[in-house]
């Protein structure tokens, strides 16, 4: 007698619930949270971009009228006079920012190399990293007051050198932190290969490790340059201002941020128009530096 089909067929198992099915309540809950988070993130980004576009549009509308040849050839006008330009402030800003960058770049890069190489081995490197973090978060006006008390109050006059020192103190921690972070991204296999060839530690740090992330280090320098280009508070206590054209770094020196601050609060229409033109020039210069640092010097870390 042959067995019946019911006895020969294996028992059927119940289908397992699918984890990514819409019928799964846990999956639906997580999907809702995910979509809500994405929607809130997009909304926050849109609000930020909206305000940024509003600021840039306002600067364009009010600042384009002040852009002229006289703005780049004439000095700041006297109170109540017509015409004038910002050539003394432009040259003063270029000198202050340029010298501050020349001073802060080698100091910041060397300090970043030291932190990356010896940051985990001694207390001095840990203290240096802690002080760098404090300086990054310190308000710029505090840096200006510090330089005023340390330098300006002792020499009894404002000067371009004091402004350079203040801007350099703001730029150094940015370069240090960027260099330190970029050097830590270099894979250990690359360093071990250099050590295996008999290269000393200083040569590995400078010719191998630093060269591998040179684009990122240059980006950090440009970001520091963009930050100090628009600083006003430290220059009020150090370089102050100068109505006339002057290249003497040991005397008060005109600069765009302070001129914009003073002209924007003045009762003269001519001064306010020049303030809008200076603000447009500074804003788009900083914007160009940021775009340059993120595109032209982009580089992948070697594997």
PDB file of C-alpha atoms in Angstrom:
ATOM      1  CA  UNK A   1       0.000   0.000   0.000  1.00  0.00           C
ATOM      2  CA  UNK A   2       1.582   3.338  -1.109  1.00  0.00           C
ATOM      3  CA  UNK A   3       1.730   6.254   1.322  1.00  0.00           C
ATOM      4  CA  UNK A   4      -0.732   9.105   0.870  1.00  0.00           C
ATOM      5  CA  UNK A   5       0.501  12.479  -0.507  1.00  0.00           C
ATOM      6  CA  UNK A   6      -0.117  14.126   2.853  1.00  0.00           C
ATOM      7  CA  UNK A   7       2.527  11.901   4.442  1.00  0.00           C
ATOM      8  CA  UNK A   8       5.165  12.311   1.701  1.00  0.00           C
ATOM      9  CA  UNK A   9       5.201  16.171   1.307  1.00  0.00           C
ATOM     10  CA  UNK A  10       7.374  18.072   3.837  1.00  0.00           C
ATOM     11  CA  UNK A  11       5.572  20.435   6.130  1.00  0.00           C
ATOM     12  CA  UNK A  12       5.346  24.044   4.866  1.00  0.00           C
ATOM     13  CA  UNK A  13       6.987  26.805   7.004  1.00  0.00           C
ATOM     14  CA  UNK A  14       5.301  30.094   7.624  1.00  0.00           C
ATOM     15  CA  UNK A  15       6.918  32.950   5.620  1.00  0.00           C
ATOM     16  CA  UNK A  16       9.332  35.019   7.724  1.00  0.00           C
ATOM     17  CA  UNK A  17       8.395  38.678   8.132  1.00  0.00           C
ATOM     18  CA  UNK A  18      10.406  40.951   5.841  1.00  0.00           C
ATOM     19  CA  UNK A  19      12.499  43.521   7.733  1.00  0.00           C
ATOM     20  CA  UNK A  20      12.191  46.168   5.003  1.00  0.00           C
ATOM     21  CA  UNK A  21       8.537  45.642   4.245  1.00  0.00           C
ATOM     22  CA  UNK A  22       5.944  48.362   4.684  1.00  0.00           C
ATOM     23  CA  UNK A  23       3.947  45.910   6.773  1.00  0.00           C
ATOM     24  CA  UNK A  24       6.677  45.941   9.442  1.00  0.00           C
ATOM     25  CA  UNK A  25       5.749  48.597  12.064  1.00  0.00           C
ATOM     26  CA  UNK A  26       9.363  49.038  13.215  1.00  0.00           C
ATOM     27  CA  UNK A  27      10.476  49.667   9.644  1.00  0.00           C
ATOM     28  CA  UNK A  28       7.657  52.184   9.091  1.00  0.00           C
ATOM     29  CA  UNK A  29       8.617  54.050  12.257  1.00  0.00           C
ATOM     30  CA  UNK A  30      12.270  54.231  11.282  1.00  0.00           C
ATOM     31  CA  UNK A  31      11.399  55.303   7.745  1.00  0.00           C
ATOM     32  CA  UNK A  32       9.213  58.106   9.092  1.00  0.00           C
ATOM     33  CA  UNK A  33      12.005  59.344  11.363  1.00  0.00           C
ATOM     34  CA  UNK A  34      14.478  59.191   8.502  1.00  0.00           C
ATOM     35  CA  UNK A  35      12.272  61.198   6.167  1.00  0.00           C
ATOM     36  CA  UNK A  36      11.443  63.707   8.896  1.00  0.00           C
ATOM     37  CA  UNK A  37      15.144  64.210   9.639  1.00  0.00           C
ATOM     38  CA  UNK A  38      15.955  64.689   5.948  1.00  0.00           C
ATOM     39  CA  UNK A  39      13.082  67.166   5.574  1.00  0.00           C
ATOM     40  CA  UNK A  40      14.204  69.206   8.597  1.00  0.00           C
ATOM     41  CA  UNK A  41      17.810  69.216   7.367  1.00  0.00           C
ATOM     42  CA  UNK A  42      16.771  70.425   3.924  1.00  0.00           C
ATOM     43  CA  UNK A  43      14.539  73.086   5.492  1.00  0.00           C
ATOM     44  CA  UNK A  44      17.380  74.343   7.718  1.00  0.00           C
ATOM     45  CA  UNK A  45      19.758  74.419   4.739  1.00  0.00           C
ATOM     46  CA  UNK A  46      17.182  76.301   2.677  1.00  0.00           C
ATOM     47  CA  UNK A  47      16.713  78.930   5.387  1.00  0.00           C
ATOM     48  CA  UNK A  48      20.477  79.430   5.642  1.00  0.00           C
ATOM     49  CA  UNK A  49      20.862  79.720   1.867  1.00  0.00           C
ATOM     50  CA  UNK A  50      17.931  82.138   1.745  1.00  0.00           C
ATOM     51  CA  UNK A  51      19.538  84.508   4.238  1.00  0.00           C
ATOM     52  CA  UNK A  52      22.896  84.178   2.486  1.00  0.00           C
ATOM     53  CA  UNK A  53      21.330  85.023  -0.872  1.00  0.00           C
ATOM     54  CA  UNK A  54      19.522  87.972   0.749  1.00  0.00           C
ATOM     55  CA  UNK A  55      22.797  89.349   2.173  1.00  0.00           C
ATOM     56  CA  UNK A  56      24.644  88.934  -1.123  1.00  0.00           C
ATOM     57  CA  UNK A  57      21.789  90.501  -3.092  1.00  0.00           C
ATOM     58  CA  UNK A  58      21.647  93.485  -0.719  1.00  0.00           C
ATOM     59  CA  UNK A  59      25.408  93.990  -1.026  1.00  0.00           C
ATOM     60  CA  UNK A  60      25.163  93.830  -4.810  1.00  0.00           C
ATOM     61  CA  UNK A  61      22.283  96.302  -5.020  1.00  0.00           C
ATOM     62  CA  UNK A  62      23.783  98.852  -2.623  1.00  0.00           C
ATOM     63  CA  UNK A  63      27.469  98.277  -3.324  1.00  0.00           C
ATOM     64  CA  UNK A  64      27.588  98.230  -7.121  1.00  0.00           C
ATOM     65  CA  UNK A  65      26.807 101.967  -7.288  1.00  0.00           C
ATOM     66  CA  UNK A  66      29.963 102.732  -5.273  1.00  0.00           C
ATOM     67  CA  UNK A  67      32.227 100.705  -7.563  1.00  0.00           C
ATOM     68  CA  UNK A  68      34.140 103.109  -9.757  1.00  0.00           C
ATOM     69  CA  UNK A  69      37.658 103.972 -10.824  1.00  0.00           C
ATOM     70  CA  UNK A  70      37.850 106.633  -8.114  1.00  0.00           C
ATOM     71  CA  UNK A  71      37.232 104.002  -5.450  1.00  0.00           C
ATOM     72  CA  UNK A  72      40.502 102.279  -6.416  1.00  0.00           C
ATOM     73  CA  UNK A  73      42.563 105.431  -7.096  1.00  0.00           C
ATOM     74  CA  UNK A  74      41.587 108.025  -4.470  1.00  0.00           C
ATOM     75  CA  UNK A  75      41.965 108.094  -0.699  1.00  0.00           C
ATOM     76  CA  UNK A  76      39.098 108.298   1.789  1.00  0.00           C
ATOM     77  CA  UNK A  77      37.358 111.700   1.635  1.00  0.00           C
ATOM     78  CA  UNK A  78      37.189 114.282   4.390  1.00  0.00           C
ATOM     79  CA  UNK A  79      33.909 114.683   6.329  1.00  0.00           C
ATOM     80  CA  UNK A  80      31.237 116.355   4.212  1.00  0.00           C
ATOM     81  CA  UNK A  81      33.263 116.287   0.962  1.00  0.00           C
ATOM     82  CA  UNK A  82      32.240 114.617  -2.258  1.00  0.00           C
ATOM     83  CA  UNK A  83      34.097 111.954  -4.209  1.00  0.00           C
ATOM     84  CA  UNK A  84      36.960 110.014  -2.722  1.00  0.00           C
ATOM     85  CA  UNK A  85      37.802 106.342  -2.670  1.00  0.00           C
ATOM     86  CA  UNK A  86      39.293 103.545  -0.616  1.00  0.00           C
ATOM     87  CA  UNK A  87      42.775 103.060  -2.065  1.00  0.00           C
ATOM     88  CA  UNK A  88      44.507 103.773   1.252  1.00  0.00           C
ATOM     89  CA  UNK A  89      42.251 101.295   3.063  1.00  0.00           C
ATOM     90  CA  UNK A  90      42.691  98.656   0.346  1.00  0.00           C
ATOM     91  CA  UNK A  91      46.485  98.929   0.389  1.00  0.00           C
ATOM     92  CA  UNK A  92      46.517  98.988   4.196  1.00  0.00           C
ATOM     93  CA  UNK A  93      44.401  95.836   4.391  1.00  0.00           C
ATOM     94  CA  UNK A  94      46.600  94.062   1.854  1.00  0.00           C
ATOM     95  CA  UNK A  95      49.716  94.938   3.861  1.00  0.00           C
ATOM     96  CA  UNK A  96      48.234  93.927   7.219  1.00  0.00           C
ATOM     97  CA  UNK A  97      46.692  90.668   5.996  1.00  0.00           C
ATOM     98  CA  UNK A  98      49.684  89.790   3.810  1.00  0.00           C
ATOM     99  CA  UNK A  99      52.244  90.266   6.588  1.00  0.00           C
ATOM    100  CA  UNK A 100      50.041  88.432   9.093  1.00  0.00           C
ATOM    101  CA  UNK A 101      49.781  85.508   6.669  1.00  0.00           C
ATOM    102  CA  UNK A 102      53.544  85.463   6.072  1.00  0.00           C
ATOM    103  CA  UNK A 103      54.159  85.351   9.823  1.00  0.00           C
ATOM    104  CA  UNK A 104      51.435  82.877  10.779  1.00  0.00           C
ATOM    105  CA  UNK A 105      51.921  80.356   7.957  1.00  0.00           C
ATOM    106  CA  UNK A 106      55.386  78.970   8.858  1.00  0.00           C
ATOM    107  CA  UNK A 107      54.625  79.095  12.592  1.00  0.00           C
ATOM    108  CA  UNK A 108      51.295  77.306  12.132  1.00  0.00           C
ATOM    109  CA  UNK A 109      52.641  74.640   9.779  1.00  0.00           C
ATOM    110  CA  UNK A 110      55.653  73.851  11.984  1.00  0.00           C
ATOM    111  CA  UNK A 111      53.468  73.699  15.086  1.00  0.00           C
ATOM    112  CA  UNK A 112      50.999  71.427  13.274  1.00  0.00           C
ATOM    113  CA  UNK A 113      53.829  69.091  12.265  1.00  0.00           C
ATOM    114  CA  UNK A 114      55.036  68.971  15.863  1.00  0.00           C
ATOM    115  CA  UNK A 115      51.553  68.142  17.160  1.00  0.00           C
ATOM    116  CA  UNK A 116      51.045  65.425  14.545  1.00  0.00           C
ATOM    117  CA  UNK A 117      54.449  63.826  15.210  1.00  0.00           C
ATOM    118  CA  UNK A 118      54.734  64.173  18.985  1.00  0.00           C
ATOM    119  CA  UNK A 119      51.178  64.948  20.059  1.00  0.00           C
ATOM    120  CA  UNK A 120      50.706  61.663  21.875  1.00  0.00           C
ATOM    121  CA  UNK A 121      54.176  61.401  23.406  1.00  0.00           C
ATOM    122  CA  UNK A 122      54.670  64.405  25.710  1.00  0.00           C
ATOM    123  CA  UNK A 123      52.724  66.859  27.818  1.00  0.00           C
ATOM    124  CA  UNK A 124      53.958  69.938  25.960  1.00  0.00           C
ATOM    125  CA  UNK A 125      52.200  68.886  22.753  1.00  0.00           C
ATOM    126  CA  UNK A 126      48.964  68.214  24.644  1.00  0.00           C
ATOM    127  CA  UNK A 127      49.135  71.639  26.296  1.00  0.00           C
ATOM    128  CA  UNK A 128      49.848  73.225  22.903  1.00  0.00           C
ATOM    129  CA  UNK A 129      46.813  71.568  21.382  1.00  0.00           C
ATOM    130  CA  UNK A 130      44.659  72.717  24.324  1.00  0.00           C
ATOM    131  CA  UNK A 131      45.871  76.328  23.998  1.00  0.00           C
ATOM    132  CA  UNK A 132      45.260  76.194  20.247  1.00  0.00           C
ATOM    133  CA  UNK A 133      41.655  75.131  20.811  1.00  0.00           C
ATOM    134  CA  UNK A 134      41.180  78.005  23.276  1.00  0.00           C
ATOM    135  CA  UNK A 135      42.591  80.525  20.791  1.00  0.00           C
ATOM    136  CA  UNK A 136      40.292  79.196  18.072  1.00  0.00           C
ATOM    137  CA  UNK A 137      37.243  79.909  20.203  1.00  0.00           C
ATOM    138  CA  UNK A 138      38.466  83.191  21.700  1.00  0.00           C
ATOM    139  CA  UNK A 139      36.623  86.333  20.478  1.00  0.00           C
ATOM    140  CA  UNK A 140      38.740  88.472  18.188  1.00  0.00           C
ATOM    141  CA  UNK A 141      38.175  91.546  20.339  1.00  0.00           C
ATOM    142  CA  UNK A 142      39.935  89.757  23.211  1.00  0.00           C
ATOM    143  CA  UNK A 143      42.952  89.214  20.935  1.00  0.00           C
ATOM    144  CA  UNK A 144      42.881  92.925  20.075  1.00  0.00           C
ATOM    145  CA  UNK A 145      42.768  93.953  23.734  1.00  0.00           C
ATOM    146  CA  UNK A 146      45.629  91.566  24.500  1.00  0.00           C
ATOM    147  CA  UNK A 147      47.853  93.106  21.802  1.00  0.00           C
ATOM    148  CA  UNK A 148      46.811  96.600  22.907  1.00  0.00           C
ATOM    149  CA  UNK A 149      47.852  95.946  26.503  1.00  0.00           C
ATOM    150  CA  UNK A 150      51.038  94.125  25.517  1.00  0.00           C
ATOM    151  CA  UNK A 151      52.271  96.280  22.635  1.00  0.00           C
ATOM    152  CA  UNK A 152      50.292  99.451  21.927  1.00  0.00           C
ATOM    153  CA  UNK A 153      50.175 100.615  25.548  1.00  0.00           C
ATOM    154  CA  UNK A 154      53.962 100.223  25.840  1.00  0.00           C
ATOM    155  CA  UNK A 155      54.965 101.958  22.599  1.00  0.00           C
ATOM    156  CA  UNK A 156      52.322 104.684  23.190  1.00  0.00           C
ATOM    157  CA  UNK A 157      50.871 104.703  19.659  1.00  0.00           C
ATOM    158  CA  UNK A 158      48.800 102.624  17.249  1.00  0.00           C
ATOM    159  CA  UNK A 159      50.617 101.007  14.347  1.00  0.00           C
ATOM    160  CA  UNK A 160      50.355  98.576  11.491  1.00  0.00           C
ATOM    161  CA  UNK A 161      52.727  96.202  13.275  1.00  0.00           C
ATOM    162  CA  UNK A 162      50.269  95.916  16.169  1.00  0.00           C
ATOM    163  CA  UNK A 163      47.485  95.085  13.717  1.00  0.00           C
ATOM    164  CA  UNK A 164      49.696  92.491  12.046  1.00  0.00           C
ATOM    165  CA  UNK A 165      50.421  90.835  15.388  1.00  0.00           C
ATOM    166  CA  UNK A 166      46.714  90.713  16.269  1.00  0.00           C
ATOM    167  CA  UNK A 167      45.718  89.220  12.913  1.00  0.00           C
ATOM    168  CA  UNK A 168      48.607  86.759  13.096  1.00  0.00           C
ATOM    169  CA  UNK A 169      47.447  85.521  16.503  1.00  0.00           C
ATOM    170  CA  UNK A 170      44.020  84.856  15.000  1.00  0.00           C
ATOM    171  CA  UNK A 171      45.422  83.048  11.942  1.00  0.00           C
ATOM    172  CA  UNK A 172      48.003  80.842  13.704  1.00  0.00           C
ATOM    173  CA  UNK A 173      45.554  78.468  15.480  1.00  0.00           C
ATOM    174  CA  UNK A 174      43.577  77.978  12.257  1.00  0.00           C
ATOM    175  CA  UNK A 175      46.712  76.908  10.374  1.00  0.00           C
ATOM    176  CA  UNK A 176      47.907  74.759  13.290  1.00  0.00           C
ATOM    177  CA  UNK A 177      44.627  72.867  13.625  1.00  0.00           C
ATOM    178  CA  UNK A 178      44.222  72.346   9.882  1.00  0.00           C
ATOM    179  CA  UNK A 179      47.799  71.103   9.455  1.00  0.00           C
ATOM    180  CA  UNK A 180      47.498  68.770  12.440  1.00  0.00           C
ATOM    181  CA  UNK A 181      44.223  67.275  11.198  1.00  0.00           C
ATOM    182  CA  UNK A 182      45.480  66.832   7.636  1.00  0.00           C
ATOM    183  CA  UNK A 183      48.718  65.130   8.700  1.00  0.00           C
ATOM    184  CA  UNK A 184      46.746  62.657  10.816  1.00  0.00           C
ATOM    185  CA  UNK A 185      44.914  61.525   7.669  1.00  0.00           C
ATOM    186  CA  UNK A 186      48.095  60.141   6.098  1.00  0.00           C
ATOM    187  CA  UNK A 187      47.951  56.299   6.286  1.00  0.00           C
ATOM    188  CA  UNK A 188      50.482  54.558   8.511  1.00  0.00           C
ATOM    189  CA  UNK A 189      51.492  52.221   5.677  1.00  0.00           C
ATOM    190  CA  UNK A 190      53.025  55.166   3.799  1.00  0.00           C
ATOM    191  CA  UNK A 191      54.987  56.246   6.874  1.00  0.00           C
ATOM    192  CA  UNK A 192      56.130  52.718   7.642  1.00  0.00           C
ATOM    193  CA  UNK A 193      57.396  52.320   4.070  1.00  0.00           C
ATOM    194  CA  UNK A 194      59.443  55.513   4.418  1.00  0.00           C
ATOM    195  CA  UNK A 195      60.876  54.377   7.772  1.00  0.00           C
ATOM    196  CA  UNK A 196      61.697  50.972   6.280  1.00  0.00           C
ATOM    197  CA  UNK A 197      63.863  52.681   3.667  1.00  0.00           C
ATOM    198  CA  UNK A 198      65.927  54.234   6.461  1.00  0.00           C
ATOM    199  CA  UNK A 199      64.594  57.799   6.282  1.00  0.00           C
ATOM    200  CA  UNK A 200      64.931  59.803   9.530  1.00  0.00           C
ATOM    201  CA  UNK A 201      61.818  61.039  11.309  1.00  0.00           C
ATOM    202  CA  UNK A 202      62.224  64.693  10.340  1.00  0.00           C
ATOM    203  CA  UNK A 203      62.545  63.771   6.670  1.00  0.00           C
ATOM    204  CA  UNK A 204      59.482  61.515   6.816  1.00  0.00           C
ATOM    205  CA  UNK A 205      57.483  64.328   8.435  1.00  0.00           C
ATOM    206  CA  UNK A 206      58.473  67.007   5.919  1.00  0.00           C
ATOM    207  CA  UNK A 207      59.169  65.194   2.640  1.00  0.00           C
ATOM    208  CA  UNK A 208      56.644  62.359   2.884  1.00  0.00           C
ATOM    209  CA  UNK A 209      53.864  63.177   5.311  1.00  0.00           C
ATOM    210  CA  UNK A 210      53.591  66.912   4.616  1.00  0.00           C
ATOM    211  CA  UNK A 211      53.951  66.478   0.865  1.00  0.00           C
ATOM    212  CA  UNK A 212      51.102  63.973   0.816  1.00  0.00           C
ATOM    213  CA  UNK A 213      48.646  66.545   2.216  1.00  0.00           C
ATOM    214  CA  UNK A 214      50.137  69.769   0.869  1.00  0.00           C
ATOM    215  CA  UNK A 215      46.846  70.723  -0.799  1.00  0.00           C
ATOM    216  CA  UNK A 216      44.974  70.435   2.501  1.00  0.00           C
ATOM    217  CA  UNK A 217      47.591  72.533   4.286  1.00  0.00           C
ATOM    218  CA  UNK A 218      47.341  75.239   1.612  1.00  0.00           C
ATOM    219  CA  UNK A 219      43.565  75.124   2.045  1.00  0.00           C
ATOM    220  CA  UNK A 220      44.003  75.782   5.770  1.00  0.00           C
ATOM    221  CA  UNK A 221      46.210  78.786   5.020  1.00  0.00           C
ATOM    222  CA  UNK A 222      43.604  80.192   2.635  1.00  0.00           C
ATOM    223  CA  UNK A 223      40.854  79.669   5.201  1.00  0.00           C
ATOM    224  CA  UNK A 224      42.927  81.529   7.807  1.00  0.00           C
ATOM    225  CA  UNK A 225      43.499  84.307   5.272  1.00  0.00           C
ATOM    226  CA  UNK A 226      39.767  84.519   4.593  1.00  0.00           C
ATOM    227  CA  UNK A 227      39.002  84.744   8.312  1.00  0.00           C
ATOM    228  CA  UNK A 228      41.379  87.592   9.133  1.00  0.00           C
ATOM    229  CA  UNK A 229      40.439  89.595   6.017  1.00  0.00           C
ATOM    230  CA  UNK A 230      37.231  90.865   7.591  1.00  0.00           C
ATOM    231  CA  UNK A 231      38.277  91.267  11.230  1.00  0.00           C
ATOM    232  CA  UNK A 232      37.376  94.689  12.614  1.00  0.00           C
ATOM    233  CA  UNK A 233      37.516  94.518  16.424  1.00  0.00           C
ATOM    234  CA  UNK A 234      41.237  93.709  16.830  1.00  0.00           C
ATOM    235  CA  UNK A 235      42.217  96.450  14.369  1.00  0.00           C
ATOM    236  CA  UNK A 236      40.267  99.073  16.323  1.00  0.00           C
ATOM    237  CA  UNK A 237      42.670  98.532  19.229  1.00  0.00           C
ATOM    238  CA  UNK A 238      45.858  98.120  17.188  1.00  0.00           C
ATOM    239  CA  UNK A 239      46.104  99.663  13.698  1.00  0.00           C
ATOM    240  CA  UNK A 240      43.174 102.055  14.208  1.00  0.00           C
ATOM    241  CA  UNK A 241      42.778 104.087  10.973  1.00  0.00           C
ATOM    242  CA  UNK A 242      44.381 106.736   8.799  1.00  0.00           C
ATOM    243  CA  UNK A 243      42.592 109.115   6.470  1.00  0.00           C
ATOM    244  CA  UNK A 244      45.671 109.505   4.283  1.00  0.00           C
ATOM    245  CA  UNK A 245      47.703 107.038   2.266  1.00  0.00           C
ATOM    246  CA  UNK A 246      50.522 105.603   4.367  1.00  0.00           C
ATOM    247  CA  UNK A 247      52.815 102.613   3.986  1.00  0.00           C
ATOM    248  CA  UNK A 248      54.528 103.197   7.328  1.00  0.00           C
ATOM    249  CA  UNK A 249      53.897 100.102   9.450  1.00  0.00           C
ATOM    250  CA  UNK A 250      54.996 101.976  12.572  1.00  0.00           C
ATOM    251  CA  UNK A 251      52.082 104.434  12.320  1.00  0.00           C
ATOM    252  CA  UNK A 252      48.282 104.151  12.311  1.00  0.00           C
ATOM    253  CA  UNK A 253      47.179 102.507   9.078  1.00  0.00           C
ATOM    254  CA  UNK A 254      43.916 102.555   7.176  1.00  0.00           C
ATOM    255  CA  UNK A 255      42.167  99.251   6.570  1.00  0.00           C
ATOM    256  CA  UNK A 256      38.894  98.228   4.981  1.00  0.00           C
ATOM    257  CA  UNK A 257      37.091  96.715   8.007  1.00  0.00           C
ATOM    258  CA  UNK A 258      37.582  99.789  10.224  1.00  0.00           C
ATOM    259  CA  UNK A 259      36.764 102.198   7.376  1.00  0.00           C
ATOM    260  CA  UNK A 260      33.554 100.283   6.647  1.00  0.00           C
ATOM    261  CA  UNK A 261      32.618 100.388  10.341  1.00  0.00           C
ATOM    262  CA  UNK A 262      33.218 104.150  10.644  1.00  0.00           C
ATOM    263  CA  UNK A 263      31.696 105.134   7.297  1.00  0.00           C
ATOM    264  CA  UNK A 264      28.548 103.017   7.798  1.00  0.00           C
ATOM    265  CA  UNK A 265      27.762 104.895  11.033  1.00  0.00           C
ATOM    266  CA  UNK A 266      28.424 108.353   9.581  1.00  0.00           C
ATOM    267  CA  UNK A 267      25.706 110.895   8.601  1.00  0.00           C
ATOM    268  CA  UNK A 268      27.226 111.486   5.134  1.00  0.00           C
ATOM    269  CA  UNK A 269      25.690 109.764   2.128  1.00  0.00           C
ATOM    270  CA  UNK A 270      29.039 109.641   0.344  1.00  0.00           C
ATOM    271  CA  UNK A 271      30.671 107.808   3.238  1.00  0.00           C
ATOM    272  CA  UNK A 272      27.803 105.320   3.522  1.00  0.00           C
ATOM    273  CA  UNK A 273      28.021 104.591  -0.210  1.00  0.00           C
ATOM    274  CA  UNK A 274      31.753 103.906   0.115  1.00  0.00           C
ATOM    275  CA  UNK A 275      31.026 101.658   3.090  1.00  0.00           C
ATOM    276  CA  UNK A 276      28.696  99.537   0.949  1.00  0.00           C
ATOM    277  CA  UNK A 277      31.324  99.363  -1.786  1.00  0.00           C
ATOM    278  CA  UNK A 278      34.003  98.301   0.703  1.00  0.00           C
ATOM    279  CA  UNK A 279      31.694  95.691   2.211  1.00  0.00           C
ATOM    280  CA  UNK A 280      31.000  94.286  -1.246  1.00  0.00           C
ATOM    281  CA  UNK A 281      34.725  94.135  -1.987  1.00  0.00           C
ATOM    282  CA  UNK A 282      35.592  92.352   1.282  1.00  0.00           C
ATOM    283  CA  UNK A 283      32.675  89.910   1.096  1.00  0.00           C
ATOM    284  CA  UNK A 284      33.320  88.734  -2.436  1.00  0.00           C
ATOM    285  CA  UNK A 285      37.074  88.566  -1.830  1.00  0.00           C
ATOM    286  CA  UNK A 286      36.485  86.237   1.128  1.00  0.00           C
ATOM    287  CA  UNK A 287      33.947  84.258  -0.914  1.00  0.00           C
ATOM    288  CA  UNK A 288      36.479  83.870  -3.727  1.00  0.00           C
ATOM    289  CA  UNK A 289      39.136  82.655  -1.264  1.00  0.00           C
ATOM    290  CA  UNK A 290      36.769  80.049   0.172  1.00  0.00           C
ATOM    291  CA  UNK A 291      35.773  78.800  -3.279  1.00  0.00           C
ATOM    292  CA  UNK A 292      39.430  78.688  -4.308  1.00  0.00           C
ATOM    293  CA  UNK A 293      40.405  76.711  -1.213  1.00  0.00           C
ATOM    294  CA  UNK A 294      37.680  74.112  -1.788  1.00  0.00           C
ATOM    295  CA  UNK A 295      38.098  73.603  -5.531  1.00  0.00           C
ATOM    296  CA  UNK A 296      41.538  74.467  -6.842  1.00  0.00           C
ATOM    297  CA  UNK A 297      43.474  72.815  -4.013  1.00  0.00           C
ATOM    298  CA  UNK A 298      41.262  69.783  -3.532  1.00  0.00           C
ATOM    299  CA  UNK A 299      43.319  66.616  -3.253  1.00  0.00           C
ATOM    300  CA  UNK A 300      42.655  63.072  -2.134  1.00  0.00           C
ATOM    301  CA  UNK A 301      44.715  61.466   0.599  1.00  0.00           C
ATOM    302  CA  UNK A 302      46.867  58.603  -0.788  1.00  0.00           C
ATOM    303  CA  UNK A 303      45.893  55.106   0.274  1.00  0.00           C
TER     304      UNK A 303
END
